[in-house]
mmCIF file of C-alpha atoms in Angstrom:
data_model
loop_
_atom_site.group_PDB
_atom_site.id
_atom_site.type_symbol
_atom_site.label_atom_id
_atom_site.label_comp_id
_atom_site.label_asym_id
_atom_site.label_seq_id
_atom_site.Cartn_x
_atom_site.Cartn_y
_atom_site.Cartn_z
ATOM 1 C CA UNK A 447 6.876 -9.949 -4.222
ATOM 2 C CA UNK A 448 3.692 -8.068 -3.593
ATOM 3 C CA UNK A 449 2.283 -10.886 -1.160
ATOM 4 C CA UNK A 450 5.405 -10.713 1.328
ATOM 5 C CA UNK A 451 5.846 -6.998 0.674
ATOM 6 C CA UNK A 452 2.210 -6.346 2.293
ATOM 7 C CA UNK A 453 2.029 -9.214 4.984
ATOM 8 C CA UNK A 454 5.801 -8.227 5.586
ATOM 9 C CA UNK A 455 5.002 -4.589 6.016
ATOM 10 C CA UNK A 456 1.564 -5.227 8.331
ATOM 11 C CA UNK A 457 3.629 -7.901 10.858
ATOM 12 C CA UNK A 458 6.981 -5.343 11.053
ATOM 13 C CA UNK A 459 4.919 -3.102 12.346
ATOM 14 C CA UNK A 460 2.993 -5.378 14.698
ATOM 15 C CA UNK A 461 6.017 -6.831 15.574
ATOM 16 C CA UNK A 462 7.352 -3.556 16.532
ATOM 17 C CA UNK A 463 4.182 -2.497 18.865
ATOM 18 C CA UNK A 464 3.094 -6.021 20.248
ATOM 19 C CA UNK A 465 5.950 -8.831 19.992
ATOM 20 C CA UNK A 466 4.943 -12.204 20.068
ATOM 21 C CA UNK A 467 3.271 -13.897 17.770
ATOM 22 C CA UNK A 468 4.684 -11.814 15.242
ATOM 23 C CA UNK A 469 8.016 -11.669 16.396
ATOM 24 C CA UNK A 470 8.324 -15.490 15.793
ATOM 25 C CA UNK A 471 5.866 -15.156 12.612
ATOM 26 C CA UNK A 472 7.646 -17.418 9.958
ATOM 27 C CA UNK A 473 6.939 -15.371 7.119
ATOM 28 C CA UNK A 474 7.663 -17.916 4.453
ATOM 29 C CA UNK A 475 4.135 -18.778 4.699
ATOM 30 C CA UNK A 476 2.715 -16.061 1.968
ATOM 31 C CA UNK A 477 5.598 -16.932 -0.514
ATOM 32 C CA UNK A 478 3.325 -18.971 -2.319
ATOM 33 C CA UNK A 479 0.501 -15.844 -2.972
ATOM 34 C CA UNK A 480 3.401 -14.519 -5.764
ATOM 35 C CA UNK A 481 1.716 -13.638 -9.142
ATOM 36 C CA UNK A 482 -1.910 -14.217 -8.138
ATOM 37 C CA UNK A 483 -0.721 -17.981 -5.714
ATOM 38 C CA UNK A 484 1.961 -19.084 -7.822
ATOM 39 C CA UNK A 485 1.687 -16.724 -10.819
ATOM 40 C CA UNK A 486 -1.918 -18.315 -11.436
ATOM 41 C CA UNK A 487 -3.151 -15.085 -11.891
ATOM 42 C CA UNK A 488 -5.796 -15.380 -9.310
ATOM 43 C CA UNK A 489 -5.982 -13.028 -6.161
ATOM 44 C CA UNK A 490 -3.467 -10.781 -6.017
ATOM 45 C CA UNK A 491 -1.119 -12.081 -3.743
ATOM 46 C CA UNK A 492 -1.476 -7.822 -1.755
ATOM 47 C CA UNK A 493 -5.075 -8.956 -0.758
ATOM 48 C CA UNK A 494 -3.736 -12.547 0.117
ATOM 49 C CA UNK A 495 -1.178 -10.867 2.465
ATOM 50 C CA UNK A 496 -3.597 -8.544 3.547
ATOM 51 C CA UNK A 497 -5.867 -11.433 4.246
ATOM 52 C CA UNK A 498 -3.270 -13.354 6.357
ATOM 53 C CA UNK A 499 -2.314 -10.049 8.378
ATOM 54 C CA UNK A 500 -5.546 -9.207 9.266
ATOM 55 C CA UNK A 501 -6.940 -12.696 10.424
ATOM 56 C CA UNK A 502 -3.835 -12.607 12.606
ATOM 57 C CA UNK A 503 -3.942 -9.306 14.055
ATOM 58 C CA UNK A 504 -8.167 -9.294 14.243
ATOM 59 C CA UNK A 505 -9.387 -12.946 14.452
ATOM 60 C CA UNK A 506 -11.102 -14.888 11.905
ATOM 61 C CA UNK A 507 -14.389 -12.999 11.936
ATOM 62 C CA UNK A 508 -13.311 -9.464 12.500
ATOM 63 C CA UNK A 509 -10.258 -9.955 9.710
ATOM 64 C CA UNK A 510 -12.573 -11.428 6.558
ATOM 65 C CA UNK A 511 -14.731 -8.337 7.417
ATOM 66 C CA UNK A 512 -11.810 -5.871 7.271
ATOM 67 C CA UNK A 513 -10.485 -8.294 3.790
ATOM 68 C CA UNK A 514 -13.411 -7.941 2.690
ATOM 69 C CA UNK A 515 -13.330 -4.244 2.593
ATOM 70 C CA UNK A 516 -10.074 -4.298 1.553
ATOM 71 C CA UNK A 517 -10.896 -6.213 -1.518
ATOM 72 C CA UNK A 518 -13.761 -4.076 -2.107
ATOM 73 C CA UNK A 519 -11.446 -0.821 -1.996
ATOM 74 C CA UNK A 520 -8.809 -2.378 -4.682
ATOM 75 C CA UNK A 521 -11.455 -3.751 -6.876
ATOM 76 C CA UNK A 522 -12.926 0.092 -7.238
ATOM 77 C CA UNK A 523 -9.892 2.531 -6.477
ATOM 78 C CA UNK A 524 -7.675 4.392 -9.592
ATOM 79 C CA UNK A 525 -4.206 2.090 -8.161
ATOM 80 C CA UNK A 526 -1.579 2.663 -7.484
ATOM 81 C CA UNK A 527 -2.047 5.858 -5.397
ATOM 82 C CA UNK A 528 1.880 5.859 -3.249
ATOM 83 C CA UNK A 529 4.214 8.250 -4.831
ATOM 84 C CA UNK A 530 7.683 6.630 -3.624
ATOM 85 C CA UNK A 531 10.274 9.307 -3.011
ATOM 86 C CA UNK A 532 12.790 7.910 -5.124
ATOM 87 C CA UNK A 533 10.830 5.106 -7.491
ATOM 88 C CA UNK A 534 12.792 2.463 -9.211
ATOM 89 C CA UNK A 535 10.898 3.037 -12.386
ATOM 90 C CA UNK A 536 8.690 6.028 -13.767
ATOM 91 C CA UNK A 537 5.094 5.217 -13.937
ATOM 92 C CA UNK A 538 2.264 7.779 -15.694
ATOM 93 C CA UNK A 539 -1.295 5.766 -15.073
ATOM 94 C CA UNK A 540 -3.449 4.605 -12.151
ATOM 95 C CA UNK A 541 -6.081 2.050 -13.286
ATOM 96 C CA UNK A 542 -9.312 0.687 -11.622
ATOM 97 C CA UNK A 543 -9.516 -2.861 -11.472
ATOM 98 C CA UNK A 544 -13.193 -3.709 -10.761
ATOM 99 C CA UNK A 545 -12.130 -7.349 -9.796
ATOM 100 C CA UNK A 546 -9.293 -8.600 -6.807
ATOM 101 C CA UNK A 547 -8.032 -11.026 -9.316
ATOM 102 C CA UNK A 548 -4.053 -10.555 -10.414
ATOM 103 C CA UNK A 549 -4.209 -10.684 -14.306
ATOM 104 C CA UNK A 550 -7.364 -8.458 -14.541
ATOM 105 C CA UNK A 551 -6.013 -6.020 -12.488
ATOM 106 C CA UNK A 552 -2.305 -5.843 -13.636
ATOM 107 C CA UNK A 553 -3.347 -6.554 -17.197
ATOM 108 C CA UNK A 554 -5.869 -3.413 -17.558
ATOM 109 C CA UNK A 555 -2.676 -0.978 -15.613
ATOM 110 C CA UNK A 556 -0.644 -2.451 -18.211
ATOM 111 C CA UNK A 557 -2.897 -2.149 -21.323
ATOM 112 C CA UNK A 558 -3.140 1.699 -19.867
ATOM 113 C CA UNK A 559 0.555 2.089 -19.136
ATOM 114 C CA UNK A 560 1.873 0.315 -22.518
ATOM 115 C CA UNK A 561 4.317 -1.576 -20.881
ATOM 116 C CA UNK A 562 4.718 -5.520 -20.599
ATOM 117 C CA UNK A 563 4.485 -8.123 -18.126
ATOM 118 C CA UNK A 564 7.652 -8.337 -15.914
ATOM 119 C CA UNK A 565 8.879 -5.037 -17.238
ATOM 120 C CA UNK A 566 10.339 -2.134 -14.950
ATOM 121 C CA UNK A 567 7.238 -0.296 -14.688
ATOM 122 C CA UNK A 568 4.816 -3.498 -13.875
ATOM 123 C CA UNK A 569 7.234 -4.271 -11.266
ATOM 124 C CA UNK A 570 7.087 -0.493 -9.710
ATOM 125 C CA UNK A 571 3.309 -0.641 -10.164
ATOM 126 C CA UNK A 572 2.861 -4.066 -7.881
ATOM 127 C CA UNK A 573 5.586 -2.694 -5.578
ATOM 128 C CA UNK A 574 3.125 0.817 -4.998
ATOM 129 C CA UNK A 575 0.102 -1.858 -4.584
ATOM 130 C CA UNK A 576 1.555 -3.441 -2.115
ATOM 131 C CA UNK A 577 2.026 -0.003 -0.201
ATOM 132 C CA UNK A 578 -1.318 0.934 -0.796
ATOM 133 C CA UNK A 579 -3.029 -2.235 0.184
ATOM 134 C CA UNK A 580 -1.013 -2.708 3.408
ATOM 135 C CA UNK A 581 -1.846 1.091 4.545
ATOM 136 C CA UNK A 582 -5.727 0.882 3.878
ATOM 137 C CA UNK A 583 -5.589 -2.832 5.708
ATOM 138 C CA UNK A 584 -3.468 -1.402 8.847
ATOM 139 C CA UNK A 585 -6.175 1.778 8.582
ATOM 140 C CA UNK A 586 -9.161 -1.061 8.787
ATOM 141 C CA UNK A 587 -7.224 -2.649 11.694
ATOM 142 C CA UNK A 588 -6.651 0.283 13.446
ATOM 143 C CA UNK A 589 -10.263 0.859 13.526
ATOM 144 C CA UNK A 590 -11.454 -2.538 14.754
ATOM 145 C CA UNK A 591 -9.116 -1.943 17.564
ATOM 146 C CA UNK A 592 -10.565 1.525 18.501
ATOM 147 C CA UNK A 593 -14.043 -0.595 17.950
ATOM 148 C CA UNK A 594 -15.156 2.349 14.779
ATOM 149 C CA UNK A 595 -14.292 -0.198 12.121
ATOM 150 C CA UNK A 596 -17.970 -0.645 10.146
ATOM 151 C CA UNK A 597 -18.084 -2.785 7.251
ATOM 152 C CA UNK A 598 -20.164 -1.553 4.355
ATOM 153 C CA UNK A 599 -21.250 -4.848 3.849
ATOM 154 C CA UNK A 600 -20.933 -8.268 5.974
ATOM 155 C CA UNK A 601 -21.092 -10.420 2.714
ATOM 156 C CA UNK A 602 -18.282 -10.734 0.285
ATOM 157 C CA UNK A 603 -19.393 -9.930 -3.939
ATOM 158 C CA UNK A 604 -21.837 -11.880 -5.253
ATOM 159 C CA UNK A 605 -22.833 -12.496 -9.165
ATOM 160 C CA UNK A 606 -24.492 -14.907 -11.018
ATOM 161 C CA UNK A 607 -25.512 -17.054 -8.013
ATOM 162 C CA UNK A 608 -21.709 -17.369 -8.084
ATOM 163 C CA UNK A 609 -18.996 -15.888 -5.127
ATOM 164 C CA UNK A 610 -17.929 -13.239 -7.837
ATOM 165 C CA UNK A 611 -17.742 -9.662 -8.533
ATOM 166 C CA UNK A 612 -20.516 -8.352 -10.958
ATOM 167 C CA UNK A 613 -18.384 -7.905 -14.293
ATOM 168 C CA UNK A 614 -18.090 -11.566 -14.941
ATOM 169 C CA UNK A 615 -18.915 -10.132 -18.720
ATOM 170 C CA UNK A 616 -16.542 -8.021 -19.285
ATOM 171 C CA UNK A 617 -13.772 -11.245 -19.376
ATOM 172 C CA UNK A 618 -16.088 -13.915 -20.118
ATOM 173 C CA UNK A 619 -18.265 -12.643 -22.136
ATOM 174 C CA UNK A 620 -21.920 -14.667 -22.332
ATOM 175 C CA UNK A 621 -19.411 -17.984 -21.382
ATOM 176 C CA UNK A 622 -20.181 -17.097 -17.437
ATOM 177 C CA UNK A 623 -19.284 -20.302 -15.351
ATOM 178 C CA UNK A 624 -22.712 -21.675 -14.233
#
């Protein structure tokens, strides 16, 4: 799933370079972030791993700064943008989200693509994401260690006095959430 495959991918390499904790890092814990945390369709379980591998490897603060950015970067990048050498299903169209949230995100690539949920090419898509999410999280974490990392912003999206993106209209319509 997209969750482990991008905390999975962040602590291998860790574990590789630094050892403990993550050699003893009981990776079970993301297998709840699946499908948005348990095929909700919330966050997409990439920025929940990326979330969890960043905390670990930067501390609290320094890791919701470099999530942060991370989300930012999904919500308003054409995804996916990894070109696997041998992919296990042929995909034609990158989409841009504009929100971190699962079903808006795989629901406009899909719309784009033509393909249903579950299908081949949904599957290949998430399994890209997760590529692409991991690399531009362990590129934010490689410059917090080198002390360059600079956060456009130090507060997460904000809309309609809410802690949301800015295109609550395009799902909800005039129905925003108070």
């Amino acid at each position: 799933c997209c969750d482990f495959a991008t905390l999975g991918s962040i602590v291998t390499l860790l574990l590789g370079k630094v050892g403990e904790p993550y050699s003893s890092f009981p990776m079970e814990v993301i297998a709840y972030a699946h499908g948005g945390t348990a095929g909700w369709g919330g966050t997409c379980g990439t920025l929940i791993g990326a979330g969890l591998a960043s905390s670990l490897a930067a501390g609290p603060k320094a890791g919701e700064q470099i999530l942060n950015e991370v989300m930012r970067w999904y919500a308003t990048t054409q995804l996916p943008i990894f070109q696997p050498g041998q992919p296990r299903a042929q995909i034609n169209t990158v989409s841009r989200s504009d929100s971190p949230l699962c079903h808006v995100s795989v629901g406009k690539w899909m719309k784009k693509e033509g393909v249903g949920f579950l299908s081949p090419q949904q599957m290949e898509r998430c399994a890209r994401l997760s590529a692409d999410v991991a690399a531009t999280t362990v590129t934010y974490l490689n410059q917090e260690l080198e002390e360059k990392f600079v956060a456009a912003s130090k507060e997460p999206a904000a809309a309609n006095g809410l802690p949301s993106p800015n295109n609550c209209l395009e799902c909800h319509g005039t129905g925003v959430p108070p």
